């Protein structure tokens, strides 16, 4: 849920359409690809497309911002790479991380703390509450699957 796993570079090349070596600070997410390629292909009826914002204009002009609201991540399970169940929301400069096992939330200002070392949830409770409510509303809207405890699980003591 942290930038070390979410924030990765995107390299895009399109000979004859894009200039070389352009850089943008826009954020994109996997769901943006479908909308982008649909726009490139000239598909005009996009009402029933999956979530995502086209970044086609950014490919042509990296200074142009993507018109988007919050970006959400939902990871309701454990992984073999030590991933833990949780979620995150990024809206503007702020990002809130919620850990499903403990209910703990952390708030970060990514413009001042890209490494997410300073939790601002205690010093900015209003922003933490706002983002937590937005994250909960989004989960409800998309009917997100949530982790559930296995009532038959019996913890085995290590020998």
PDB file of C-alpha atoms in Angstrom:
ATOM      1  CA  UNK A   1       0.000   0.000   0.000  1.00  0.00           C
ATOM      2  CA  UNK A   2       3.029   2.236   0.275  1.00  0.00           C
ATOM      3  CA  UNK A   3       4.742   4.164  -2.499  1.00  0.00           C
ATOM      4  CA  UNK A   4       7.532   1.584  -2.700  1.00  0.00           C
ATOM      5  CA  UNK A   5       5.000  -0.870  -4.115  1.00  0.00           C
ATOM      6  CA  UNK A   6       2.641   1.553  -5.841  1.00  0.00           C
ATOM      7  CA  UNK A   7       4.852   4.293  -7.236  1.00  0.00           C
ATOM      8  CA  UNK A   8       6.640   2.801 -10.214  1.00  0.00           C
ATOM      9  CA  UNK A   9       7.818   4.491 -13.395  1.00  0.00           C
ATOM     10  CA  UNK A  10       5.813   4.223 -16.595  1.00  0.00           C
ATOM     11  CA  UNK A  11       7.742   4.346 -19.841  1.00  0.00           C
ATOM     12  CA  UNK A  12       5.746   4.976 -22.967  1.00  0.00           C
ATOM     13  CA  UNK A  13       6.951   5.301 -26.554  1.00  0.00           C
ATOM     14  CA  UNK A  14       4.947   6.246 -29.620  1.00  0.00           C
ATOM     15  CA  UNK A  15       7.057   7.009 -32.675  1.00  0.00           C
ATOM     16  CA  UNK A  16       5.798   9.952 -34.676  1.00  0.00           C
ATOM     17  CA  UNK A  17       3.285  10.994 -31.995  1.00  0.00           C
ATOM     18  CA  UNK A  18       5.309  11.689 -28.855  1.00  0.00           C
ATOM     19  CA  UNK A  19       8.494  13.650 -28.347  1.00  0.00           C
ATOM     20  CA  UNK A  20      11.424  11.783 -26.817  1.00  0.00           C
ATOM     21  CA  UNK A  21      12.470  12.111 -23.160  1.00  0.00           C
ATOM     22  CA  UNK A  22       9.350  13.838 -21.855  1.00  0.00           C
ATOM     23  CA  UNK A  23       8.567  13.586 -18.144  1.00  0.00           C
ATOM     24  CA  UNK A  24       5.293  14.200 -16.335  1.00  0.00           C
ATOM     25  CA  UNK A  25       4.257  14.202 -12.697  1.00  0.00           C
ATOM     26  CA  UNK A  26       0.779  12.863 -13.547  1.00  0.00           C
ATOM     27  CA  UNK A  27      -0.286   9.695 -11.776  1.00  0.00           C
ATOM     28  CA  UNK A  28      -1.806   6.841 -13.745  1.00  0.00           C
ATOM     29  CA  UNK A  29      -3.105   3.475 -12.621  1.00  0.00           C
ATOM     30  CA  UNK A  30      -3.730   0.201 -14.461  1.00  0.00           C
ATOM     31  CA  UNK A  31      -7.405   0.950 -15.012  1.00  0.00           C
ATOM     32  CA  UNK A  32      -6.404   4.046 -17.019  1.00  0.00           C
ATOM     33  CA  UNK A  33      -4.995   1.985 -19.903  1.00  0.00           C
ATOM     34  CA  UNK A  34      -8.351   0.823 -21.251  1.00  0.00           C
ATOM     35  CA  UNK A  35      -9.742   4.375 -21.358  1.00  0.00           C
ATOM     36  CA  UNK A  36      -6.529   5.673 -22.925  1.00  0.00           C
ATOM     37  CA  UNK A  37      -6.362   3.074 -25.679  1.00  0.00           C
ATOM     38  CA  UNK A  38     -10.094   3.474 -26.356  1.00  0.00           C
ATOM     39  CA  UNK A  39      -9.576   7.194 -26.890  1.00  0.00           C
ATOM     40  CA  UNK A  40      -6.529   6.593 -29.107  1.00  0.00           C
ATOM     41  CA  UNK A  41      -8.613   4.193 -31.220  1.00  0.00           C
ATOM     42  CA  UNK A  42     -11.406   6.740 -31.518  1.00  0.00           C
ATOM     43  CA  UNK A  43     -14.022   4.822 -29.547  1.00  0.00           C
ATOM     44  CA  UNK A  44     -16.471   7.572 -28.682  1.00  0.00           C
ATOM     45  CA  UNK A  45     -19.135   5.636 -26.770  1.00  0.00           C
ATOM     46  CA  UNK A  46     -17.223   5.041 -23.541  1.00  0.00           C
ATOM     47  CA  UNK A  47     -20.021   5.231 -20.942  1.00  0.00           C
ATOM     48  CA  UNK A  48     -19.792   1.524 -20.099  1.00  0.00           C
ATOM     49  CA  UNK A  49     -16.024   1.327 -19.907  1.00  0.00           C
ATOM     50  CA  UNK A  50     -14.368   0.267 -16.663  1.00  0.00           C
ATOM     51  CA  UNK A  51     -13.120   2.874 -14.213  1.00  0.00           C
ATOM     52  CA  UNK A  52     -10.103   4.783 -15.348  1.00  0.00           C
ATOM     53  CA  UNK A  53      -9.084   8.103 -16.803  1.00  0.00           C
ATOM     54  CA  UNK A  54      -7.541   8.483 -20.225  1.00  0.00           C
ATOM     55  CA  UNK A  55      -3.999   9.828 -20.228  1.00  0.00           C
ATOM     56  CA  UNK A  56      -3.943  10.267 -24.019  1.00  0.00           C
ATOM     57  CA  UNK A  57      -3.579  14.053 -23.743  1.00  0.00           C
ATOM     58  CA  UNK A  58      -0.612  13.620 -21.388  1.00  0.00           C
ATOM     59  CA  UNK A  59       1.172  11.512 -24.006  1.00  0.00           C
ATOM     60  CA  UNK A  60       0.927  14.439 -26.402  1.00  0.00           C
ATOM     61  CA  UNK A  61       1.485  17.163 -23.795  1.00  0.00           C
ATOM     62  CA  UNK A  62       3.028  16.027 -20.470  1.00  0.00           C
ATOM     63  CA  UNK A  63       2.280  19.394 -18.867  1.00  0.00           C
ATOM     64  CA  UNK A  64      -1.450  18.771 -19.204  1.00  0.00           C
ATOM     65  CA  UNK A  65      -2.943  17.334 -16.005  1.00  0.00           C
ATOM     66  CA  UNK A  66      -5.213  14.301 -15.989  1.00  0.00           C
ATOM     67  CA  UNK A  67      -8.716  15.270 -14.905  1.00  0.00           C
ATOM     68  CA  UNK A  68      -9.156  12.793 -12.075  1.00  0.00           C
ATOM     69  CA  UNK A  69     -10.420  12.456  -8.583  1.00  0.00           C
ATOM     70  CA  UNK A  70      -9.001  10.062  -6.007  1.00  0.00           C
ATOM     71  CA  UNK A  71      -7.082   6.910  -6.873  1.00  0.00           C
ATOM     72  CA  UNK A  72      -7.968   3.805  -4.827  1.00  0.00           C
ATOM     73  CA  UNK A  73      -6.132   0.571  -4.059  1.00  0.00           C
ATOM     74  CA  UNK A  74      -7.801  -2.446  -2.460  1.00  0.00           C
ATOM     75  CA  UNK A  75      -5.796  -5.512  -1.460  1.00  0.00           C
ATOM     76  CA  UNK A  76      -8.018  -7.778   0.665  1.00  0.00           C
ATOM     77  CA  UNK A  77      -5.653 -10.748   1.087  1.00  0.00           C
ATOM     78  CA  UNK A  78      -2.213 -11.955   2.057  1.00  0.00           C
ATOM     79  CA  UNK A  79       0.406 -12.638  -0.594  1.00  0.00           C
ATOM     80  CA  UNK A  80       3.451 -14.849  -0.876  1.00  0.00           C
ATOM     81  CA  UNK A  81       5.542 -11.652  -0.936  1.00  0.00           C
ATOM     82  CA  UNK A  82       4.472 -10.688   2.591  1.00  0.00           C
ATOM     83  CA  UNK A  83       1.672  -8.405   1.380  1.00  0.00           C
ATOM     84  CA  UNK A  84      -0.941  -7.756   4.084  1.00  0.00           C
ATOM     85  CA  UNK A  85      -4.652  -6.974   3.620  1.00  0.00           C
ATOM     86  CA  UNK A  86      -5.230  -3.261   3.288  1.00  0.00           C
ATOM     87  CA  UNK A  87      -6.317  -0.325   1.186  1.00  0.00           C
ATOM     88  CA  UNK A  88      -5.185   3.141   0.244  1.00  0.00           C
ATOM     89  CA  UNK A  89      -6.579   6.295  -1.261  1.00  0.00           C
ATOM     90  CA  UNK A  90      -4.607   9.092  -2.867  1.00  0.00           C
ATOM     91  CA  UNK A  91      -6.346  12.386  -3.400  1.00  0.00           C
ATOM     92  CA  UNK A  92      -4.221  15.333  -4.439  1.00  0.00           C
ATOM     93  CA  UNK A  93      -1.101  15.502  -2.295  1.00  0.00           C
ATOM     94  CA  UNK A  94      -2.468  13.258   0.464  1.00  0.00           C
ATOM     95  CA  UNK A  95      -2.578   9.507   0.812  1.00  0.00           C
ATOM     96  CA  UNK A  96      -4.297   7.454   3.500  1.00  0.00           C
ATOM     97  CA  UNK A  97      -3.310   3.824   4.130  1.00  0.00           C
ATOM     98  CA  UNK A  98      -5.658   1.508   6.039  1.00  0.00           C
ATOM     99  CA  UNK A  99      -4.557  -1.885   7.345  1.00  0.00           C
ATOM    100  CA  UNK A 100      -7.474  -4.327   7.473  1.00  0.00           C
ATOM    101  CA  UNK A 101      -6.025  -6.571  10.183  1.00  0.00           C
ATOM    102  CA  UNK A 102      -5.704  -3.803  12.754  1.00  0.00           C
ATOM    103  CA  UNK A 103      -7.907  -0.994  11.429  1.00  0.00           C
ATOM    104  CA  UNK A 104      -4.927   1.353  11.770  1.00  0.00           C
ATOM    105  CA  UNK A 105      -4.757   4.248   9.347  1.00  0.00           C
ATOM    106  CA  UNK A 106      -1.819   6.423   8.369  1.00  0.00           C
ATOM    107  CA  UNK A 107      -1.914   9.753   6.531  1.00  0.00           C
ATOM    108  CA  UNK A 108       0.925  11.114   4.421  1.00  0.00           C
ATOM    109  CA  UNK A 109       1.580  14.292   2.439  1.00  0.00           C
ATOM    110  CA  UNK A 110       3.393  12.844  -0.561  1.00  0.00           C
ATOM    111  CA  UNK A 111       4.703  16.197  -1.786  1.00  0.00           C
ATOM    112  CA  UNK A 112       6.632  16.637   1.461  1.00  0.00           C
ATOM    113  CA  UNK A 113       7.198  12.989   2.401  1.00  0.00           C
ATOM    114  CA  UNK A 114       7.346  10.638  -0.596  1.00  0.00           C
ATOM    115  CA  UNK A 115       8.995   7.973   1.574  1.00  0.00           C
ATOM    116  CA  UNK A 116       5.949   7.948   3.884  1.00  0.00           C
ATOM    117  CA  UNK A 117       7.952   8.278   7.079  1.00  0.00           C
ATOM    118  CA  UNK A 118       5.773  10.835   8.898  1.00  0.00           C
ATOM    119  CA  UNK A 119       2.216   9.757   9.760  1.00  0.00           C
ATOM    120  CA  UNK A 120       0.071  12.906   9.881  1.00  0.00           C
ATOM    121  CA  UNK A 121      -3.155  11.239  11.054  1.00  0.00           C
ATOM    122  CA  UNK A 122      -2.793  12.636  14.606  1.00  0.00           C
ATOM    123  CA  UNK A 123      -1.800  16.141  13.509  1.00  0.00           C
ATOM    124  CA  UNK A 124      -4.400  16.326  10.700  1.00  0.00           C
ATOM    125  CA  UNK A 125      -7.365  14.254  11.927  1.00  0.00           C
ATOM    126  CA  UNK A 126      -9.860  16.088   9.683  1.00  0.00           C
ATOM    127  CA  UNK A 127      -8.012  15.060   6.494  1.00  0.00           C
ATOM    128  CA  UNK A 128      -7.575  11.496   7.796  1.00  0.00           C
ATOM    129  CA  UNK A 129     -11.297  11.271   8.580  1.00  0.00           C
ATOM    130  CA  UNK A 130     -12.232  12.723   5.166  1.00  0.00           C
ATOM    131  CA  UNK A 131     -10.071  10.258   3.242  1.00  0.00           C
ATOM    132  CA  UNK A 132     -11.114   7.285   5.379  1.00  0.00           C
ATOM    133  CA  UNK A 133     -14.778   8.109   4.718  1.00  0.00           C
ATOM    134  CA  UNK A 134     -14.100   8.458   0.978  1.00  0.00           C
ATOM    135  CA  UNK A 135     -12.298   5.098   0.946  1.00  0.00           C
ATOM    136  CA  UNK A 136     -15.189   3.404   2.777  1.00  0.00           C
ATOM    137  CA  UNK A 137     -17.747   4.976   0.413  1.00  0.00           C
ATOM    138  CA  UNK A 138     -15.760   3.789  -2.625  1.00  0.00           C
ATOM    139  CA  UNK A 139     -15.558   0.219  -1.263  1.00  0.00           C
ATOM    140  CA  UNK A 140     -19.337   0.254  -0.790  1.00  0.00           C
ATOM    141  CA  UNK A 141     -19.909   1.697  -4.270  1.00  0.00           C
ATOM    142  CA  UNK A 142     -17.830  -1.012  -5.979  1.00  0.00           C
ATOM    143  CA  UNK A 143     -19.035  -3.748  -3.622  1.00  0.00           C
ATOM    144  CA  UNK A 144     -15.442  -4.609  -2.731  1.00  0.00           C
ATOM    145  CA  UNK A 145     -14.785  -8.046  -1.282  1.00  0.00           C
ATOM    146  CA  UNK A 146     -13.491  -7.750   2.248  1.00  0.00           C
ATOM    147  CA  UNK A 147     -11.320 -10.226   4.144  1.00  0.00           C
ATOM    148  CA  UNK A 148     -13.167 -12.477   6.556  1.00  0.00           C
ATOM    149  CA  UNK A 149     -11.855 -14.506   9.437  1.00  0.00           C
ATOM    150  CA  UNK A 150     -11.953 -18.271   9.003  1.00  0.00           C
ATOM    151  CA  UNK A 151     -13.898 -19.556  12.026  1.00  0.00           C
ATOM    152  CA  UNK A 152     -12.392 -23.043  11.533  1.00  0.00           C
ATOM    153  CA  UNK A 153      -8.787 -21.826  11.595  1.00  0.00           C
ATOM    154  CA  UNK A 154      -6.812 -23.218  14.502  1.00  0.00           C
ATOM    155  CA  UNK A 155      -3.442 -21.662  15.131  1.00  0.00           C
ATOM    156  CA  UNK A 156      -0.815 -24.330  15.521  1.00  0.00           C
ATOM    157  CA  UNK A 157       1.967 -23.572  17.971  1.00  0.00           C
ATOM    158  CA  UNK A 158       5.466 -23.777  16.532  1.00  0.00           C
ATOM    159  CA  UNK A 159       7.598 -26.516  17.972  1.00  0.00           C
TER     160      UNK A 159
END
